[in-house]
């Protein structure tokens, strides 16, 4: 029975369980090929390396791995993460970051520390679905700047900033989810100049940047900020081990200006006190072991092959029914149904037909906080091998021509 | 420099970094004996058992332990936790609980799902400090019902419920933090009757119930609710592995009426998506291994000896300067300075003198959400051996007589 003793908070009126979750219930169907997930391939996890790291942690630092820890994060992991960022060109000290329970928690802490009900926040259109819901729970009014193959439209972004004075701007500049797009170097500089000029806080969410295919992406906003005066103090950078090491550790980190970092740490105290020290000590030992580079190289090669198979297949088999910019890294292809020659132009309708043909993807509309484009879709190539991807694309082609 | 791009949310005005955190900075002083902590003794963690459990998880279920997981929790762990609760007399199914990132996250999810700014919540006076801050961040107005040696004053609790119609009541009925008190069986029944009569949601936080010294405490409110008609639908129960298995895993759970559980899971999606599956798979394997009973037996014996040493020492060495009810389990002795014969009667002043003598405890005032009793103090016996406890008490006695 429903518990009449339960009366919910008003903030829940702002969010709902996502349409995507309903779609995911259909994925249990036997034999379905899924481009719908947002997960990395668990088969690429270096289980042997993680086992060794855990054993080392339990052997060398049982008191650290088995006890409560500092809210800011386990010191050896903070050191390793700072080095990891330094290797990518960002000057970061261990005490400039907080370890989070996945980068989702970084978003939650940003919401908690920064958003009062009615505050404006600018995101990309489209953006990560759980970001939209997370910020709305804190009462944010979301606005979006459009994204093209070169990342966010910087002119439109500046207009929105001037007009709406947002609390902050949230971007996934590299291999975006769902857009797959990467912000060009020139646009990156302009974003930083805009941030400094208008004293606007920019949140750079970067879970995919290490998963490039051939060549590294442009430096992160964080790395670039050192060459754009006044921009570093306007920057928050969120990182994650979920796509590079293992999602099972549930560890991310957030680098932020000192004042914001301190408040985020205070809020984290009352959110979960600290992230698992067992997971943190394991991750610290893994990073110390030096296995990360080889592990990343392997993942890059595999994802590059899969992305290529998906993009080639889509071009060959779906032809002018679909348009997309091939991503240079990450996990996603973002595509748009053209409706050419009277073909299906609605992502939901295409999704329904695709499921009937035994293949799934996510319609794009839910990724927009406003003005959804119903012709869009997100396809992930991460968890199927090349052969499955080819078969999946054939099924998509059949779905295109089915009624 | 301070980042002028950062403008904080209004909710931060309601909380501050606690006085206790400042005190903890003093504990680094060499040779200090600390009764100040709230942690279990990490030396009691069954590291061998956890190592075996982790190896089993990585061997048998690498995809489960290394990938993202269901927001509700890792299915094998939910099953194990349901069995664990059943063994303690509560009929709980696996789908009636959500796994949380420590029980602190259960508090956070309760705040997020239930508290609108200005809502009233009733807690015990004194109660867990991080509960006060957590609920205040969501805008709760906190009221408190007093606690004596038999737990919360039930008459006063009912008066407050009738007068203030709170969103919910938060209790730590068993070996409370900081009170050490245990709600009697008779009072437990009355709390459940009151909940059913007024359709008031009661949150039972139970991190310490397994740490009894000689005899088990009365059944949990959850277990008892089956014999008090209409009360089960008014009950939330929070559990934790932090004091019984390892705080490093950072795992707790929350049992709640279905409607509330569903909303809490939705909110958890946007808080941290899921708790570490690596930690969850390890915990599930540990519980399956059957080592928990022996591990708990050892912890009970050790904590019982330490509690006895502390209580005997306080009685012998501090005499009429202090009064307290000896706890029957948990980690804490809650005491009150009597001020007899002109002795120190202020917890802060006594703490200052104690630190000078090389011993620390936590003054009690911050544990009250209103009307603090400045004569109170919390002493934890958990992390010092008997010899250290005796020396610590001697130092307290010296602090009593020092100026």
mmCIF file of N, CA, C and O in Angstrom, chain B residues 251-292:
data_model
loop_
_atom_site.group_PDB
_atom_site.id
_atom_site.type_symbol
_atom_site.label_atom_id
_atom_site.label_comp_id
_atom_site.label_asym_id
_atom_site.label_seq_id
_atom_site.Cartn_x
_atom_site.Cartn_y
_atom_site.Cartn_z
ATOM 1 N N UNK B 251 29.508 1.347 2.686
ATOM 2 C CA UNK B 251 28.220 0.791 2.279
ATOM 3 C C UNK B 251 27.226 0.789 3.424
ATOM 4 O O UNK B 251 27.544 0.391 4.546
ATOM 5 N N UNK B 252 26.045 1.255 3.129
ATOM 6 C CA UNK B 252 24.922 1.172 4.036
ATOM 7 C C UNK B 252 23.701 0.762 3.241
ATOM 8 O O UNK B 252 23.816 0.420 2.064
ATOM 9 N N UNK B 253 22.536 0.781 3.905
ATOM 10 C CA UNK B 253 21.308 0.476 3.172
ATOM 11 C C UNK B 253 20.139 1.178 3.842
ATOM 12 O O UNK B 253 20.224 1.580 5.002
ATOM 13 N N UNK B 254 19.091 1.326 3.083
ATOM 14 C CA UNK B 254 17.884 1.965 3.602
ATOM 15 C C UNK B 254 16.682 1.132 3.182
ATOM 16 O O UNK B 254 16.539 0.792 2.011
ATOM 17 N N UNK B 255 15.849 0.821 4.165
ATOM 18 C CA UNK B 255 14.600 0.094 3.933
ATOM 19 C C UNK B 255 13.483 1.117 4.106
ATOM 20 O O UNK B 255 13.456 1.843 5.103
ATOM 21 N N UNK B 256 12.586 1.207 3.146
ATOM 22 C CA UNK B 256 11.556 2.254 3.215
ATOM 23 C C UNK B 256 10.288 1.784 2.522
ATOM 24 O O UNK B 256 10.324 0.839 1.713
ATOM 25 N N UNK B 257 9.145 2.433 2.822
ATOM 26 C CA UNK B 257 7.924 2.112 2.087
ATOM 27 C C UNK B 257 8.167 2.276 0.581
ATOM 28 O O UNK B 257 8.961 3.133 0.175
ATOM 29 N N UNK B 258 7.497 1.451 -0.249
ATOM 30 C CA UNK B 258 7.792 1.382 -1.690
ATOM 31 C C UNK B 258 7.826 2.731 -2.407
ATOM 32 O O UNK B 258 8.746 2.992 -3.200
ATOM 33 N N UNK B 259 6.862 3.573 -2.112
ATOM 34 C CA UNK B 259 6.757 4.861 -2.791
ATOM 35 C C UNK B 259 7.981 5.732 -2.475
ATOM 36 O O UNK B 259 8.561 6.370 -3.357
ATOM 37 N N UNK B 260 8.393 5.718 -1.217
ATOM 38 C CA UNK B 260 9.561 6.499 -0.806
ATOM 39 C C UNK B 260 10.838 5.882 -1.366
ATOM 40 O O UNK B 260 11.738 6.589 -1.843
ATOM 41 N N UNK B 261 10.917 4.558 -1.351
ATOM 42 C CA UNK B 261 12.101 3.880 -1.876
ATOM 43 C C UNK B 261 12.306 4.245 -3.352
ATOM 44 O O UNK B 261 13.425 4.540 -3.784
ATOM 45 N N UNK B 262 11.216 4.252 -4.116
ATOM 46 C CA UNK B 262 11.311 4.570 -5.549
ATOM 47 C C UNK B 262 11.860 5.984 -5.756
ATOM 48 O O UNK B 262 12.712 6.212 -6.615
ATOM 49 N N UNK B 263 11.381 6.932 -4.974
ATOM 50 C CA UNK B 263 11.857 8.316 -5.135
ATOM 51 C C UNK B 263 13.309 8.446 -4.656
ATOM 52 O O UNK B 263 14.092 9.211 -5.227
ATOM 53 N N UNK B 264 13.663 7.720 -3.609
ATOM 54 C CA UNK B 264 15.045 7.774 -3.117
ATOM 55 C C UNK B 264 15.994 7.207 -4.166
ATOM 56 O O UNK B 264 17.088 7.732 -4.376
ATOM 57 N N UNK B 265 15.567 6.152 -4.851
ATOM 58 C CA UNK B 265 16.398 5.562 -5.913
ATOM 59 C C UNK B 265 16.540 6.561 -7.061
ATOM 60 O O UNK B 265 17.633 6.749 -7.602
ATOM 61 N N UNK B 266 15.441 7.237 -7.410
ATOM 62 C CA UNK B 266 15.532 8.245 -8.468
ATOM 63 C C UNK B 266 16.535 9.329 -8.076
ATOM 64 O O UNK B 266 17.399 9.717 -8.869
ATOM 65 N N UNK B 267 16.450 9.791 -6.845
ATOM 66 C CA UNK B 267 17.382 10.838 -6.394
ATOM 67 C C UNK B 267 18.824 10.323 -6.363
ATOM 68 O O UNK B 267 19.760 11.061 -6.683
ATOM 69 N N UNK B 268 18.990 9.065 -5.980
ATOM 70 C CA UNK B 268 20.361 8.502 -5.934
ATOM 71 C C UNK B 268 20.974 8.450 -7.330
ATOM 72 O O UNK B 268 22.182 8.681 -7.484
ATOM 73 N N UNK B 269 20.130 8.198 -8.345
ATOM 74 C CA UNK B 269 20.622 8.246 -9.734
ATOM 75 C C UNK B 269 21.393 9.533 -10.001
ATOM 76 O O UNK B 269 22.392 9.542 -10.698
ATOM 77 N N UNK B 270 20.898 10.635 -9.466
ATOM 78 C CA UNK B 270 21.494 11.938 -9.759
ATOM 79 C C UNK B 270 22.467 12.384 -8.658
ATOM 80 O O UNK B 270 23.067 13.443 -8.754
ATOM 81 N N UNK B 271 22.612 11.567 -7.612
ATOM 82 C CA UNK B 271 23.598 11.857 -6.563
ATOM 83 C C UNK B 271 24.920 11.156 -6.841
ATOM 84 O O UNK B 271 25.977 11.781 -6.801
ATOM 85 N N UNK B 272 24.864 9.838 -7.084
ATOM 86 C CA UNK B 272 26.107 9.130 -7.421
ATOM 87 C C UNK B 272 25.870 7.916 -8.318
ATOM 88 O O UNK B 272 26.771 7.090 -8.467
ATOM 89 N N UNK B 273 24.668 7.823 -8.893
ATOM 90 C CA UNK B 273 24.303 6.776 -9.870
ATOM 91 C C UNK B 273 24.227 5.387 -9.255
ATOM 92 O O UNK B 273 23.227 4.694 -9.372
ATOM 93 N N UNK B 274 25.302 4.971 -8.606
ATOM 94 C CA UNK B 274 25.266 3.729 -7.823
ATOM 95 C C UNK B 274 26.460 3.740 -6.881
ATOM 96 O O UNK B 274 27.417 4.460 -7.118
ATOM 97 N N UNK B 275 26.355 2.961 -5.816
ATOM 98 C CA UNK B 275 27.509 2.813 -4.926
ATOM 99 C C UNK B 275 28.484 1.849 -5.580
ATOM 100 O O UNK B 275 28.087 0.984 -6.368
ATOM 101 N N UNK B 276 29.765 1.990 -5.227
ATOM 102 C CA UNK B 276 30.823 1.171 -5.837
ATOM 103 C C UNK B 276 30.414 -0.302 -5.927
ATOM 104 O O UNK B 276 30.205 -0.966 -4.908
ATOM 105 N N UNK B 277 30.343 -0.824 -7.155
ATOM 106 C CA UNK B 277 30.013 -2.243 -7.312
ATOM 107 C C UNK B 277 31.181 -3.123 -6.858
ATOM 108 O O UNK B 277 30.969 -4.258 -6.417
ATOM 109 N N UNK B 278 32.387 -2.602 -6.951
ATOM 110 C CA UNK B 278 33.575 -3.313 -6.456
ATOM 111 C C UNK B 278 33.421 -3.561 -4.948
ATOM 112 O O UNK B 278 33.598 -4.682 -4.460
ATOM 113 N N UNK B 279 33.042 -2.518 -4.218
ATOM 114 C CA UNK B 279 32.806 -2.664 -2.776
ATOM 115 C C UNK B 279 31.580 -3.543 -2.521
ATOM 116 O O UNK B 279 31.590 -4.394 -1.616
ATOM 117 N N UNK B 280 30.537 -3.361 -3.323
ATOM 118 C CA UNK B 280 29.306 -4.138 -3.104
ATOM 119 C C UNK B 280 29.520 -5.628 -3.346
ATOM 120 O O UNK B 280 29.025 -6.467 -2.580
ATOM 121 N N UNK B 281 30.228 -5.962 -4.415
ATOM 122 C CA UNK B 281 30.468 -7.382 -4.721
ATOM 123 C C UNK B 281 31.343 -8.001 -3.633
ATOM 124 O O UNK B 281 31.144 -9.155 -3.234
ATOM 125 N N UNK B 282 32.307 -7.212 -3.133
ATOM 126 C CA UNK B 282 33.151 -7.688 -2.036
ATOM 127 C C UNK B 282 32.319 -7.942 -0.778
ATOM 128 O O UNK B 282 32.436 -8.987 -0.132
ATOM 129 N N UNK B 283 31.459 -6.995 -0.438
ATOM 130 C CA UNK B 283 30.614 -7.146 0.751
ATOM 131 C C UNK B 283 29.682 -8.342 0.602
ATOM 132 O O UNK B 283 29.467 -9.098 1.563
ATOM 133 N N UNK B 284 29.127 -8.536 -0.602
ATOM 134 C CA UNK B 284 28.212 -9.660 -0.823
ATOM 135 C C UNK B 284 28.936 -10.988 -0.617
ATOM 136 O O UNK B 284 28.428 -11.900 0.040
ATOM 137 N N UNK B 285 30.160 -11.070 -1.172
ATOM 138 C CA UNK B 285 30.941 -12.294 -0.993
ATOM 139 C C UNK B 285 31.295 -12.506 0.484
ATOM 140 O O UNK B 285 31.279 -13.625 0.981
ATOM 141 N N UNK B 286 31.604 -11.420 1.175
ATOM 142 C CA UNK B 286 31.946 -11.556 2.602
ATOM 143 C C UNK B 286 30.756 -12.090 3.399
ATOM 144 O O UNK B 286 30.888 -13.023 4.193
ATOM 145 N N UNK B 287 29.592 -11.495 3.179
ATOM 146 C CA UNK B 287 28.407 -11.936 3.927
ATOM 147 C C UNK B 287 28.084 -13.386 3.596
ATOM 148 O O UNK B 287 27.697 -14.165 4.469
ATOM 149 N N UNK B 288 28.294 -13.762 2.329
ATOM 150 C CA UNK B 288 28.037 -15.138 1.905
ATOM 151 C C UNK B 288 29.012 -16.109 2.565
ATOM 152 O O UNK B 288 28.676 -17.261 2.825
ATOM 153 N N UNK B 289 30.215 -15.622 2.862
ATOM 154 C CA UNK B 289 31.251 -16.508 3.401
ATOM 155 C C UNK B 289 30.957 -16.993 4.814
ATOM 156 O O UNK B 289 31.571 -17.932 5.297
ATOM 157 N N UNK B 290 30.029 -16.311 5.503
ATOM 158 C CA UNK B 290 29.662 -16.728 6.851
ATOM 159 C C UNK B 290 30.647 -16.309 7.937
ATOM 160 O O UNK B 290 30.566 -16.771 9.072
ATOM 161 N N UNK B 291 31.581 -15.411 7.619
ATOM 162 C CA UNK B 291 32.564 -14.986 8.626
ATOM 163 C C UNK B 291 32.055 -13.867 9.524
ATOM 164 O O UNK B 291 32.728 -13.491 10.499
ATOM 165 N N UNK B 292 30.905 -13.289 9.183
ATOM 166 C CA UNK B 292 30.451 -12.106 9.906
ATOM 167 C C UNK B 292 30.202 -12.381 11.392
ATOM 168 O O UNK B 292 30.561 -11.569 12.242
#
